[in-house]
Coordinates of C-alpha atoms and ligand atoms in Angstrom, one line a residue:
M1 CA -20.1 30.1 1.5
A2 CA -17.0 28.0 0.9
L3 CA -13.6 29.4 0.8
T4 CA -11.9 29.1 -2.8
L5 CA -8.0 28.7 -3.2
E6 CA -8.3 31.7 -5.7
H7 CA -9.1 33.8 -2.7
I8 CA -6.4 32.2 -0.5
N9 CA -3.8 33.0 -3.1
T10 CA -4.9 36.6 -3.9
A11 CA -6.2 38.1 -0.6
P12 CA -4.0 40.1 1.8
V13 CA -2.1 38.1 4.1
A14 CA -3.8 38.9 7.1
E15 CA -7.3 38.2 5.5
A16 CA -5.9 34.9 4.2
A17 CA -4.3 34.1 7.5
A18 CA -7.8 34.9 9.1
Q19 CA -9.5 32.6 6.7
L20 CA -7.4 29.7 7.6
D21 CA -7.7 30.3 11.3
G22 CA -8.8 27.2 13.4
L23 CA -7.0 24.7 11.1
Y24 CA -4.3 23.9 13.6
E25 CA -5.6 24.0 17.0
H26 CA -4.6 27.4 18.6
S27 CA -1.5 27.8 16.4
P28 CA -2.3 30.5 13.8
W29 CA 1.5 30.8 13.0
I30 CA 1.5 27.5 10.8
A31 CA -1.0 28.9 8.3
E32 CA 0.6 32.5 8.6
A33 CA 4.0 31.0 7.6
A34 CA 2.7 28.7 4.8
L35 CA 1.2 31.6 3.2
A36 CA 4.6 33.0 2.3
Q37 CA 4.8 30.3 -0.3
R38 CA 1.7 31.5 -2.3
P39 CA 0.3 30.9 -4.9
F40 CA -0.7 27.4 -4.0
R41 CA -1.6 25.1 -6.9
S42 CA -4.2 22.8 -5.1
L43 CA -5.5 22.1 -1.6
P44 CA -3.1 19.2 -1.3
H45 CA -0.2 21.7 -2.1
L46 CA -1.4 23.9 0.7
K47 CA -1.6 20.9 3.0
H48 CA 1.8 19.9 2.3
A49 CA 3.1 23.3 2.6
M50 CA 1.8 23.6 6.3
A51 CA 2.9 20.1 7.1
R52 CA 6.5 21.2 6.0
I53 CA 6.3 24.4 8.1
V54 CA 5.5 22.1 11.3
H55 CA 8.2 19.7 10.5
D56 CA 10.8 22.5 10.1
A57 CA 9.8 24.3 13.2
G58 CA 11.7 22.0 15.4
C59 CA 10.8 19.9 18.4
E60 CA 9.9 22.6 20.9
A61 CA 7.3 24.1 18.6
Q62 CA 5.9 20.6 17.7
L63 CA 5.4 19.8 21.3
A64 CA 3.8 23.2 21.9
L65 CA 1.4 22.4 18.9
I66 CA 0.6 18.9 20.4
R67 CA 0.1 20.3 23.8
A68 CA -2.5 23.0 22.4
H69 CA -4.7 20.0 21.7
P70 CA -7.5 18.8 24.3
E71 CA -7.4 15.4 25.8
L72 CA -9.4 12.6 24.1
A73 CA -12.9 12.6 25.7
G74 CA -11.1 14.4 28.6
K75 CA -12.0 17.2 31.1
A76 CA -12.3 19.8 28.4
M77 CA -14.8 17.8 26.6
V78 CA -16.8 17.3 29.9
S79 CA -16.8 21.0 30.9
Q80 CA -17.9 21.9 27.1
A81 CA -14.5 23.8 26.8
L82 CA -13.3 22.7 23.4
T83 CA -12.9 24.6 20.4
A84 CA -15.9 24.4 17.9
E85 CA -13.7 22.3 15.7
S86 CA -12.7 19.9 18.3
T87 CA -16.4 19.8 19.8
N88 CA -17.7 18.7 16.4
E89 CA -15.1 16.0 15.8
Q90 CA -15.5 14.4 19.4
N91 CA -19.2 14.4 19.0
K92 CA -19.1 12.9 15.7
A93 CA -17.1 10.0 16.9
G94 CA -19.7 9.4 19.5
L95 CA -17.2 10.3 22.4
A96 CA -20.0 12.3 24.1
N97 CA -21.9 9.0 24.5
C98 CA -19.5 6.8 26.0
S99 CA -20.4 4.3 28.4
P100 CA -19.2 4.8 32.2
Q101 CA -16.7 2.0 31.5
E102 CA -15.4 3.2 28.3
F103 CA -15.2 6.7 29.7
E104 CA -13.2 5.1 32.7
K105 CA -10.9 3.4 30.3
I106 CA -10.2 6.4 28.2
Q107 CA -9.5 8.4 31.5
A108 CA -6.9 5.6 32.5
F109 CA -5.4 5.7 29.1
N110 CA -5.2 9.4 29.2
A111 CA -3.4 9.5 32.4
A112 CA -1.0 6.6 31.4
Y113 CA -0.3 8.4 28.0
T114 CA 0.6 11.6 29.6
A115 CA 2.8 9.9 32.2
K116 CA 4.7 8.2 29.5
F117 CA 4.8 10.8 26.7
G118 CA 4.6 14.1 28.4
F119 CA 1.8 15.2 26.0
P120 CA -1.9 14.5 25.3
F121 CA -3.1 11.5 23.0
I122 CA -4.1 13.0 19.8
L123 CA -6.1 11.0 17.2
A124 CA -8.0 12.1 13.9
V125 CA -11.3 10.7 15.3
R126 CA -13.1 11.5 12.1
G127 CA -10.9 8.4 10.7
P128 CA -9.6 7.7 7.2
R129 CA -13.3 8.3 5.6
G130 CA -13.8 11.4 7.5
T131 CA -17.1 10.0 8.8
G132 CA -15.9 9.1 12.3
L133 CA -14.2 6.0 14.0
L134 CA -16.2 3.6 16.1
R135 CA -15.7 4.2 19.8
Q136 CA -14.2 0.6 20.0
E137 CA -11.6 1.6 17.3
I138 CA -10.7 4.7 19.1
I139 CA -10.3 2.8 22.3
A140 CA -8.0 0.0 20.5
T141 CA -5.9 2.6 18.8
F142 CA -5.4 4.3 21.9
E143 CA -4.2 1.2 23.7
R144 CA -2.0 0.1 20.8
R145 CA -0.3 3.6 20.6
L146 CA 0.4 3.6 24.2
A147 CA 3.1 0.9 23.6
N148 CA 4.8 3.1 20.9
H149 CA 8.4 4.4 21.3
P150 CA 8.2 8.0 22.2
D151 CA 10.0 9.3 19.2
F152 CA 7.6 7.6 17.0
E153 CA 4.5 8.5 18.9
L154 CA 5.5 12.1 18.6
A155 CA 5.6 11.8 14.8
E156 CA 2.4 9.8 14.9
S157 CA 0.6 12.6 16.8
L158 CA 1.9 15.3 14.2
R159 CA 0.6 12.9 11.4
N160 CA -2.8 12.7 13.1
I161 CA -2.9 16.3 13.8
H162 CA -2.3 16.9 10.0
R163 CA -4.9 14.7 9.1
I164 CA -7.4 16.5 11.4
V165 CA -6.3 19.7 9.4
E166 CA -6.8 18.0 6.1
L167 CA -10.6 17.5 7.3
R168 CA -11.0 20.9 8.5
L169 CA -9.6 22.2 5.2
N170 CA -12.1 20.0 3.2
D171 CA -14.8 21.4 5.4
K172 CA -13.7 25.1 4.9
F173 CA -13.4 24.7 1.2
G174 CA -16.5 22.5 0.8
V175 CA -14.5 19.9 -0.8
E176 CA -15.5 16.2 -0.6
P177 CA -13.4 13.4 -2.1
R178 CA -16.4 11.9 -4.0
L179 CA -14.4 9.4 -5.8
G180 CA -12.1 8.6 -2.9
H181 CA -15.3 7.8 -0.9
Q182 CA -16.9 5.6 -3.7
V183 CA -13.6 3.7 -3.9
W184 CA -13.3 3.5 -0.1
D185 CA -16.9 2.1 0.3
W186 CA -16.0 -0.6 -2.5
Q187 CA -13.0 -1.6 -0.5
E188 CA -15.2 -2.2 2.6
E189 CA -18.1 -3.9 0.7
L190 CA -15.2 -6.4 -0.8
G191 CA -13.6 -6.6 2.7
A192 CA -16.6 -8.2 3.9
F193 CA -16.1 -11.5 2.1
S194 CA -13.5 -13.9 4.0
D195 CA -12.7 -17.4 4.4
P196 CA -14.2 -19.4 7.0
G197 CA -12.5 -19.5 10.4
Y198 CA -11.3 -15.9 9.8
K199 CA -14.6 -14.2 9.0
E200 CA -15.9 -15.4 12.3
Q201 CA -13.1 -13.4 14.0
G202 CA -13.5 -10.3 11.9
Q203 CA -10.3 -11.1 10.1
L204 CA -9.8 -10.7 6.3
T205 CA -8.5 -13.9 4.3
V206 CA -9.4 -14.6 0.7
T207 CA -7.2 -17.4 -0.7
Y208 CA -7.5 -18.6 -4.3
L209 CA -10.9 -20.0 -5.4
T210 CA -12.5 -20.5 -1.8
D211 CA -16.4 -19.5 -1.7
A212 CA -15.4 -16.1 -0.4
H213 CA -12.8 -15.7 -3.1
R214 CA -15.5 -16.4 -5.7
A215 CA -17.9 -13.9 -4.1
A216 CA -15.5 -11.3 -4.0
A217 CA -15.0 -12.0 -7.8
G218 CA -18.8 -11.5 -8.2
M219 CA -18.7 -8.3 -6.4
I220 CA -16.0 -7.0 -8.5
E221 CA -17.7 -8.0 -11.7
R222 CA -21.1 -6.4 -10.5
T223 CA -19.1 -3.1 -9.7
M224 CA -17.5 -3.3 -13.0
L225 CA -21.0 -3.7 -14.8
G226 CA -22.3 -1.1 -12.6
S227 CA -19.7 1.4 -13.5
G228 CA -20.2 1.2 -17.3
F229 CA -17.7 -1.3 -18.5
D230 CA -18.7 -2.7 -21.9
E231 CA -17.7 -6.3 -21.3
V232 CA -16.7 -8.1 -18.1
N233 CA -15.9 -11.8 -17.6
I234 CA -14.3 -14.1 -15.2
D235 CA -11.7 -15.7 -17.1
A236 CA -10.2 -19.6 -16.9
V237 CA -8.0 -18.7 -13.8
G238 CA -10.5 -16.6 -12.1
N239 CA -9.4 -13.2 -13.1
V240 CA -12.2 -10.7 -13.3
V241 CA -11.6 -8.8 -16.6
G242 CA -13.4 -5.5 -17.5
R243 CA -13.1 -3.8 -20.8
Y244 CA -13.9 -0.3 -21.7
K245 CA -13.8 0.2 -25.4
A246 CA -12.4 3.0 -27.4
R247 CA -14.3 5.2 -29.3
P248 CA -15.2 3.7 -32.8
H249 CA -12.8 5.3 -35.3
P250 CA -13.8 6.4 -38.8
S251 CA -14.0 3.3 -41.2
P252 CA -12.0 3.3 -44.6
L253 CA -14.4 0.6 -45.6
P254 CA -17.2 1.7 -48.2
E255 CA -20.3 3.5 -46.8
G256 CA -23.0 1.3 -45.5
E257 CA -20.5 -1.2 -43.8
G258 CA -20.5 0.7 -40.8
E259 CA -17.5 1.4 -38.6
R260 CA -14.8 -1.0 -37.6
E261 CA -15.1 -1.5 -34.0
G262 CA -11.8 -1.0 -32.3
E263 CA -9.7 -2.8 -34.9
G264 CA -5.9 -1.9 -34.8
V265 CA -6.7 0.0 -31.7
K266 CA -4.2 -0.9 -28.8
T267 CA -5.3 -1.4 -25.2
L268 CA -4.0 0.0 -21.9
M269 CA -3.9 -2.8 -19.1
T270 CA -4.1 -2.0 -15.5
G271 CA -5.2 -4.1 -12.5
S272 CA -4.1 -5.7 -9.4
H273 CA -4.9 -8.8 -7.2
Y274 CA -8.0 -9.3 -5.0
D275 CA -6.5 -12.3 -3.1
T276 CA -5.2 -11.5 0.2
V277 CA -2.8 -12.9 2.9
R278 CA -4.0 -14.5 5.9
N279 CA -5.4 -11.9 8.2
G280 CA -4.4 -9.3 5.6
G281 CA -5.4 -5.5 5.0
K282 CA -8.4 -4.4 2.7
Y283 CA -6.2 -2.3 0.4
D284 CA -3.3 -4.5 -0.7
G285 CA -4.2 -5.3 -4.5
R286 CA -7.6 -4.2 -4.3
L287 CA -6.9 -0.6 -4.3
G288 CA -5.2 -1.1 -7.9
I289 CA -8.5 -2.6 -9.1
F290 CA -11.0 -0.1 -7.8
T291 CA -9.2 3.2 -8.7
P292 CA -9.3 2.3 -12.2
I293 CA -13.0 1.4 -11.9
A294 CA -13.7 4.8 -10.6
C295 CA -12.0 6.2 -13.6
V296 CA -14.2 4.2 -15.9
G297 CA -17.2 5.2 -13.9
E298 CA -16.5 8.7 -14.6
L299 CA -15.7 8.2 -18.3
A300 CA -19.0 6.5 -18.7
R301 CA -20.8 8.9 -16.7
T302 CA -19.8 11.7 -18.8
G303 CA -20.1 9.7 -22.0
T304 CA -16.3 10.0 -23.0
R305 CA -14.4 7.3 -24.9
L306 CA -10.8 7.0 -25.1
P307 CA -8.8 6.4 -28.2
F308 CA -7.6 3.1 -26.8
H309 CA -9.2 0.1 -25.3
F310 CA -8.9 0.1 -21.5
E311 CA -8.9 -3.3 -19.8
V312 CA -8.9 -3.6 -15.8
I313 CA -8.2 -6.9 -14.4
A314 CA -8.6 -8.0 -10.9
F315 CA -6.0 -10.8 -10.8
A316 CA -7.1 -13.8 -8.8
E317 CA -4.0 -14.8 -7.4
E318 CA -0.7 -13.2 -6.3
E319 CA 0.1 -14.0 -2.7
G320 CA 0.7 -17.8 -3.1
Q321 CA -1.3 -18.7 0.1
R322 CA -3.5 -21.7 -0.6
Y323 CA -1.3 -23.2 -3.4
K324 CA 2.4 -22.4 -4.0
A325 CA 1.6 -20.7 -7.2
T326 CA 2.4 -16.8 -6.6
F327 CA 1.3 -14.5 -9.4
L328 CA -0.8 -17.2 -10.9
G329 CA -3.4 -14.5 -12.2
S330 CA -1.0 -12.2 -13.8
G331 CA 1.4 -15.1 -14.9
A332 CA -1.3 -16.8 -17.0
L333 CA -1.6 -13.6 -19.1
I334 CA 1.9 -13.8 -20.2
G335 CA 1.7 -17.7 -20.8
Q336 CA 3.3 -18.8 -17.5
F337 CA 1.3 -21.3 -15.9
N338 CA 3.0 -24.6 -14.5
P339 CA 0.8 -27.5 -15.6
A340 CA 2.1 -29.5 -12.3
W341 CA 0.2 -26.7 -10.4
M342 CA -3.1 -28.4 -11.2
D343 CA -2.2 -31.5 -9.1
Q344 CA -1.0 -29.3 -6.2
K345 CA -3.2 -29.9 -3.2
D346 CA -4.2 -27.3 -0.4
A347 CA -4.0 -28.0 3.3
D348 CA -7.3 -30.0 3.0
G349 CA -6.1 -32.2 0.2
I350 CA -8.0 -30.4 -2.6
S351 CA -6.0 -30.1 -5.7
M352 CA -6.1 -26.9 -7.7
R353 CA -8.1 -28.8 -10.5
E354 CA -10.7 -29.7 -8.2
A355 CA -10.9 -26.1 -6.7
M356 CA -11.2 -24.9 -10.4
Q357 CA -13.8 -27.2 -11.2
H358 CA -15.7 -26.4 -7.8
A359 CA -15.4 -22.7 -8.8
G360 CA -17.3 -23.3 -12.4
L361 CA -13.9 -22.9 -14.3
P362 CA -13.0 -25.1 -17.3
A363 CA -9.9 -26.5 -15.4
T364 CA -8.0 -27.5 -18.6
L365 CA -4.6 -26.4 -19.6
E366 CA -5.9 -25.4 -23.0
A367 CA -8.4 -22.9 -21.5
I368 CA -5.6 -21.4 -19.4
R369 CA -3.1 -21.1 -22.4
A370 CA -5.8 -19.2 -24.4
L371 CA -5.5 -16.3 -21.7
Q372 CA -1.9 -15.6 -23.1
R373 CA -2.2 -11.8 -24.4
Q374 CA -0.3 -10.8 -27.5
P375 CA 1.9 -8.0 -26.3
S376 CA 1.7 -6.1 -29.4
D377 CA -2.0 -5.5 -28.8
Y378 CA -0.9 -3.5 -25.7
L379 CA 0.3 0.1 -25.0
G380 CA 1.5 -1.0 -21.6
F381 CA 0.6 -1.8 -18.0
V382 CA 0.2 0.5 -15.1
E383 CA -0.6 -0.5 -11.6
V384 CA -1.7 1.5 -8.6
H385 CA -0.8 -0.2 -5.2
I386 CA -0.8 0.9 -1.4
E387 CA 2.9 1.4 -0.7
Q388 CA 3.0 -1.2 2.2
G389 CA 5.9 0.6 3.8
P390 CA 6.6 3.6 6.0
V391 CA 8.2 6.1 3.8
L392 CA 5.5 8.2 2.2
N393 CA 3.7 8.2 5.6
E394 CA 6.8 9.5 7.3
L395 CA 7.3 12.3 4.6
D396 CA 3.6 13.3 4.4
I397 CA 3.4 12.8 0.8
P398 CA 0.4 11.0 -0.5
L399 CA 1.4 9.5 -3.7
G400 CA 4.9 7.9 -5.0
I401 CA 6.3 7.2 -8.0
V402 CA 7.8 3.6 -8.6
T403 CA 11.2 3.8 -10.2
S404 CA 11.5 0.0 -10.3
I405 CA 10.4 -3.2 -8.4
N406 CA 13.5 -4.6 -6.4
G407 CA 15.0 -7.7 -7.7
G408 CA 15.7 -10.3 -5.0
V409 CA 17.4 -13.5 -4.1
R410 CA 16.6 -15.8 -1.2
Y411 CA 18.9 -18.4 0.5
V412 CA 18.4 -21.1 3.1
C413 CA 21.9 -21.6 5.0
E414 CA 23.4 -23.4 7.8
V415 CA 26.5 -22.9 9.7
S416 CA 28.0 -25.9 11.8
G417 CA 30.7 -25.6 14.3
M418 CA 30.9 -27.6 17.4
A419 CA 28.5 -27.7 20.2
S420 CA 30.2 -27.7 23.5
H421 CA 30.0 -26.9 27.3
A422 CA 29.0 -23.3 27.8
G423 CA 31.0 -23.2 31.3
T424 CA 34.0 -25.1 30.3
T425 CA 34.9 -23.9 26.8
P426 CA 37.0 -21.0 26.9
M427 CA 36.0 -17.9 24.8
N428 CA 39.1 -18.4 22.5
R429 CA 38.5 -22.0 22.0
R430 CA 34.8 -21.8 20.6
R431 CA 33.5 -22.8 17.3
D432 CA 30.0 -21.0 17.8
A433 CA 27.6 -21.3 14.7
A434 CA 25.2 -18.8 16.1
V435 CA 27.8 -16.1 16.7
A436 CA 29.0 -16.6 13.2
V437 CA 25.7 -15.9 12.0
A438 CA 25.1 -12.8 14.2
E439 CA 28.4 -11.5 12.7
L440 CA 27.0 -11.9 9.3
A441 CA 23.7 -10.2 10.2
L442 CA 25.5 -7.1 11.3
Y443 CA 27.4 -7.0 8.0
V444 CA 24.2 -7.6 6.1
E445 CA 22.5 -4.6 7.8
Q446 CA 25.6 -2.3 7.1
R447 CA 26.4 -3.7 3.6
A448 CA 22.8 -3.0 2.5
A449 CA 22.4 0.4 4.0
R450 CA 25.5 1.5 2.2
D451 CA 23.6 1.5 -1.1
G452 CA 20.8 3.5 0.1
D453 CA 18.2 1.7 -1.4
S454 CA 19.2 -2.1 -1.1
V455 CA 17.6 -4.3 1.6
G456 CA 18.9 -7.2 3.2
T457 CA 17.3 -9.5 5.9
I458 CA 18.0 -12.5 8.1
G459 CA 14.5 -13.5 8.8
I460 CA 14.9 -16.6 10.5
L461 CA 17.7 -17.5 12.6
N462 CA 17.5 -20.8 14.5
V463 CA 19.7 -22.9 16.7
P464 CA 18.3 -26.5 16.3
G465 CA 18.0 -28.3 19.6
G466 CA 20.0 -25.4 21.3
S467 CA 20.1 -25.3 25.0
I468 CA 21.0 -22.7 27.7
N469 CA 24.2 -24.1 28.7
V470 CA 25.5 -25.2 25.2
V471 CA 27.7 -23.1 22.7
P472 CA 25.6 -23.5 19.5
G473 CA 27.0 -26.1 17.3
R474 CA 24.5 -25.4 14.4
C475 CA 22.5 -22.3 13.1
Q476 CA 20.0 -22.3 10.4
F477 CA 19.3 -19.0 8.8
T478 CA 17.6 -17.3 5.7
L479 CA 19.0 -14.5 3.7
D480 CA 16.6 -12.3 1.6
L481 CA 18.7 -9.7 -0.5
R482 CA 17.0 -7.2 -2.9
A483 CA 17.9 -4.0 -4.8
P484 CA 16.3 -2.0 -7.6
N485 CA 18.5 -3.3 -10.3
D486 CA 20.0 -6.8 -11.0
A487 CA 23.6 -5.6 -11.1
Q488 CA 23.2 -3.8 -7.7
R489 CA 21.5 -6.8 -6.1
D490 CA 24.3 -9.0 -7.5
A491 CA 27.2 -7.1 -6.1
L492 CA 25.2 -7.1 -2.8
V493 CA 24.9 -10.9 -2.9
S494 CA 28.4 -11.5 -3.8
D495 CA 29.8 -9.3 -0.9
V496 CA 27.4 -11.1 1.4
L497 CA 28.5 -14.5 0.5
A498 CA 32.2 -13.6 0.4
K499 CA 31.6 -12.1 4.1
L500 CA 29.9 -15.4 5.1
D501 CA 33.1 -17.3 3.6
A502 CA 35.5 -15.1 5.5
I503 CA 33.5 -15.3 8.9
C504 CA 33.4 -19.1 8.5
E505 CA 37.0 -19.4 7.6
R506 CA 38.1 -17.4 10.5
R507 CA 36.0 -19.1 13.0
G508 CA 36.6 -22.6 11.9
V509 CA 33.1 -23.2 11.2
A510 CA 31.5 -24.8 7.8
H511 CA 28.5 -23.4 6.0
T512 CA 26.0 -24.4 3.3
V513 CA 24.1 -22.2 1.1
E514 CA 21.0 -23.1 -0.7
E515 CA 19.4 -20.7 -3.3
T516 CA 15.6 -20.8 -3.1
M517 CA 14.4 -17.9 -5.1
R518 CA 15.7 -15.5 -8.0
A519 CA 13.6 -12.8 -9.3
A520 CA 15.0 -10.0 -11.7
A521 CA 14.3 -6.4 -11.0
A522 CA 11.7 -4.6 -12.9
P523 CA 12.6 -1.2 -13.6
S524 CA 9.8 1.2 -14.8
A525 CA 9.8 2.1 -18.4
P526 CA 10.9 5.6 -18.5
D527 CA 8.0 7.0 -20.6
W528 CA 5.4 5.3 -18.4
Q529 CA 7.1 6.4 -15.2
Q530 CA 7.2 10.0 -16.6
R531 CA 3.6 9.8 -17.2
W532 CA 2.9 9.0 -13.5
E533 CA 5.2 12.0 -12.7
S534 CA 3.2 14.6 -14.8
A535 CA 0.0 13.2 -13.3
V536 CA 1.2 13.6 -9.7
D537 CA 2.8 17.0 -10.6
S538 CA -0.5 18.0 -12.0
L539 CA -2.1 17.7 -8.7
G540 CA 0.3 20.1 -6.8
V541 CA 1.6 17.1 -4.9
P542 CA 5.5 16.8 -4.3
L543 CA 7.0 14.2 -6.6
Y544 CA 8.8 11.4 -4.7
R545 CA 10.7 8.5 -6.6
M546 CA 11.3 5.3 -4.7
P547 CA 11.9 1.5 -5.6
S548 CA 9.2 -0.9 -4.6
G549 CA 10.4 -3.3 -2.1
A550 CA 7.6 -5.8 -2.4
G551 CA 6.7 -8.0 -5.6
H552 CA 3.9 -7.0 -7.7
D553 CA 1.9 -8.2 -10.6
A554 CA 3.6 -5.4 -12.6
M555 CA 6.5 -7.8 -12.5
K556 CA 5.0 -10.5 -14.6
L557 CA 3.7 -8.0 -17.2
H558 CA 7.2 -6.4 -17.1
E559 CA 8.4 -9.5 -18.9
V560 CA 6.4 -8.6 -22.0
M561 CA 5.4 -5.0 -22.0
P562 CA 6.4 -1.6 -20.6
Q563 CA 5.2 -1.0 -17.0
A564 CA 5.1 1.8 -14.3
M565 CA 3.6 1.8 -10.9
L566 CA 2.0 4.4 -8.4
F567 CA 2.2 4.1 -5.0
V568 CA -0.4 5.6 -2.4
R569 CA 0.6 6.3 1.1
G570 CA -0.7 3.8 4.1
Q571 CA -1.7 4.9 7.4
N572 CA -0.2 3.5 10.6
S573 CA 3.3 3.6 9.2
G574 CA 2.2 2.0 6.1
I575 CA 1.8 -1.4 7.9
S576 CA 0.7 -3.9 5.5
H577 CA -0.2 -7.8 5.4
N578 CA -1.9 -6.8 8.5
P579 CA -5.4 -5.8 9.4
L580 CA -4.2 -2.2 10.5
E581 CA -3.4 -1.5 6.8
S582 CA -5.3 1.6 5.9
T583 CA -5.4 4.8 3.7
T584 CA -7.6 7.7 3.4
S585 CA -10.4 8.5 1.1
D586 CA -8.3 11.7 0.4
D587 CA -5.5 10.0 -0.7
I588 CA -7.5 7.6 -2.7
E589 CA -9.2 10.6 -4.4
L590 CA -5.5 11.7 -5.6
A591 CA -4.8 8.4 -6.7
V592 CA -8.0 8.4 -8.8
Q593 CA -7.4 12.0 -10.3
A594 CA -3.6 10.9 -11.1
F595 CA -5.1 7.9 -13.1
Q596 CA -7.5 10.1 -14.8
H597 CA -4.7 12.4 -15.7
L598 CA -2.7 9.6 -16.9
L599 CA -5.5 8.4 -19.4
N600 CA -6.2 11.9 -20.8
Q601 CA -2.6 12.4 -21.4
L602 CA -2.2 9.1 -23.2
A603 CA -5.5 10.3 -25.1
T604 CA -3.8 13.3 -26.3
E605 CA -0.8 11.7 -27.4
H606 CA -2.7 9.3 -29.7
Ligands
ZN1 ZN1 -0.3 -6.7 -3.2

C-alpha cells in the first residue's frame, strides 16, 4: 500500500524514518534529520526539507552522499550489487542492454570523470518525465558534464540526487504528476514541428508563419478543442485564441428570454508565445500555453465553470526571428502593429504581407487593428514561463514569483584612440581604445552587482581590423543594462555613461554612444503577484520572489492591464534559447496546481 503524508507526519520518528529509507542512497540520516521539521504540508515540502538538510550538511557530508552512489553502468551493475532502487532505475534506462561499444564508452567516461572530480558520475537516468532517458541522451549528458567546473559539477550531482529522490518519493507515495505528464507530452508533440534546415538536424526552430509555425498553431488549436474550450480560433496575426466561457449568470430579463450569456462578465487573459529562437528549447513560451490548457481540461472534465471568462492565447510571434517585429502577437492585442512591418522582407525576400497571405490570414491592417482588446473587459493578464536562468535550479525551488520584468536600455558604442606600433609605443604614451573599454567592462560588472538585482553586459567587444602587433586604435562595443524599475535602470545607465566619459577623458580617447533600444520595466501588479504567492504557498513550496531578466509577452499587456508572472524552474542550470532547455513533469504539475489555485481564488473573490 502506498505511503501517506499523514502517516509520515504522525508516526513515531523511527517508524517514519524507516518508511523513508532508501530515498537517499545509503544515507538514512537525511530523512531522519528532515523529520524534525514535521508536519509537512505537502510532498514538495518534504522534498525541499531534505534538500536543505543536504545543503546545510556541508561539503564533507555531501561528498560522502555522492560517493555512496554506484557508478553508472559500472562494476556494481555488472555484478548485480546495486540497491533495488538503483537496479530498477538503471534497468529502466536500458543501461543493462548497452552495446559493447556503448559500454566501453561509458567505462572510459567513468574513469575520466572519477579522475577529474574524485566522485562517481550521478545522473537521474529516469529523466524529466520519469520514464527514462535514452541511452544516447545519457551518453551525451555524461560527455557534456565531464567538461564542467568541479564546483559546478558537485552541485549538479546533488541536484541529480534530489531528482532521483523526488522520483523515488513519488513511487513510495503512489503519486504521479498526471497533469504534468500531460503538459510534458504536449510539449513533445509541439516540439516535433520545426522549420526546414533545422528539423533534419533534430533542432527546434519555429519562426513566424512558416509551414512548421502553422502546423504548430494547428496542434495547439486541436489541443484546446480536445480540452473542452468553447471557442478556438486563429486570429489575423496567427495567435491561437481559446475561450472557456463563464458560467451563465441569472438573467434580469423577463422569463422566457433565457439567460444572458456572459454579458458584463470580465475575462482573465493568459498565454505566451509558440514561436522559438533558432535551435531553441521546447519550453520557452510554450509552457505558458499548455499549463492553462491543462487547467481548462480539468475544469471541463469536472463540469466546472468559473464566474469569469478565461482566455488562453498562444502568441504567434515574440522572438523577432524571421522579421524584426518582436512581440508582434501580444502587441497586436494592445493596438501596437507597425504598418511598415507588412513590407518588411525575410532573408528569402518574402514580405510579411506575402507570408500572411500564404498562411491564409487576411493580411490587412483593418483585420489586425480589429484584434485590439478593450482593457475594461479584462480582469488582468497572467503568464507562466520557464525561468530561463539558473536561480531556482540552484536554490532547489520549483516555482518563482516574478516581482517585475526588468526595464532595459541598449547602446552601440565605439571608442577611438590611436593605432600605433605595439613594440615602439611605451605604455605611458598609448591611446589604447580596447583597454578603455576593458576598464569600462570591469566597472559595469561591479556597478551592476552593487544593486543586487541589476544586470549589465558588454556582449560585443570588437577591434576592427586589429592585429597582433598594433595597439588598438578603435574598439566597438555594446552595452545592455537592465533593472527591475526604471529609476534604478536610469541610475545605472547614468553612472555607466559618466564612467565612460571619465575613462575616455583620462585616457585621451574619443567615444560615440548610440541608443538602440529602451524598454520600460513592468512591475507586477501587487494584487496579482499576491495571488501567485498564495497559490505557491498553498502547495507547501517555499516562496521565492525574483525579477525577470528577460522580456516577455506580459510586458506588452502590462501597458493596458494589471499583470503578474510565475516562473518554473529549468533543469541544466536553467539554460534557455538552447536545445538543453528542460523542466520536469513534477515541476510542471506544480505550475498547473498553482494556476488552478489562482483560478479558484479569483472565483471566490467574485
Ligand atoms: Zn519566451
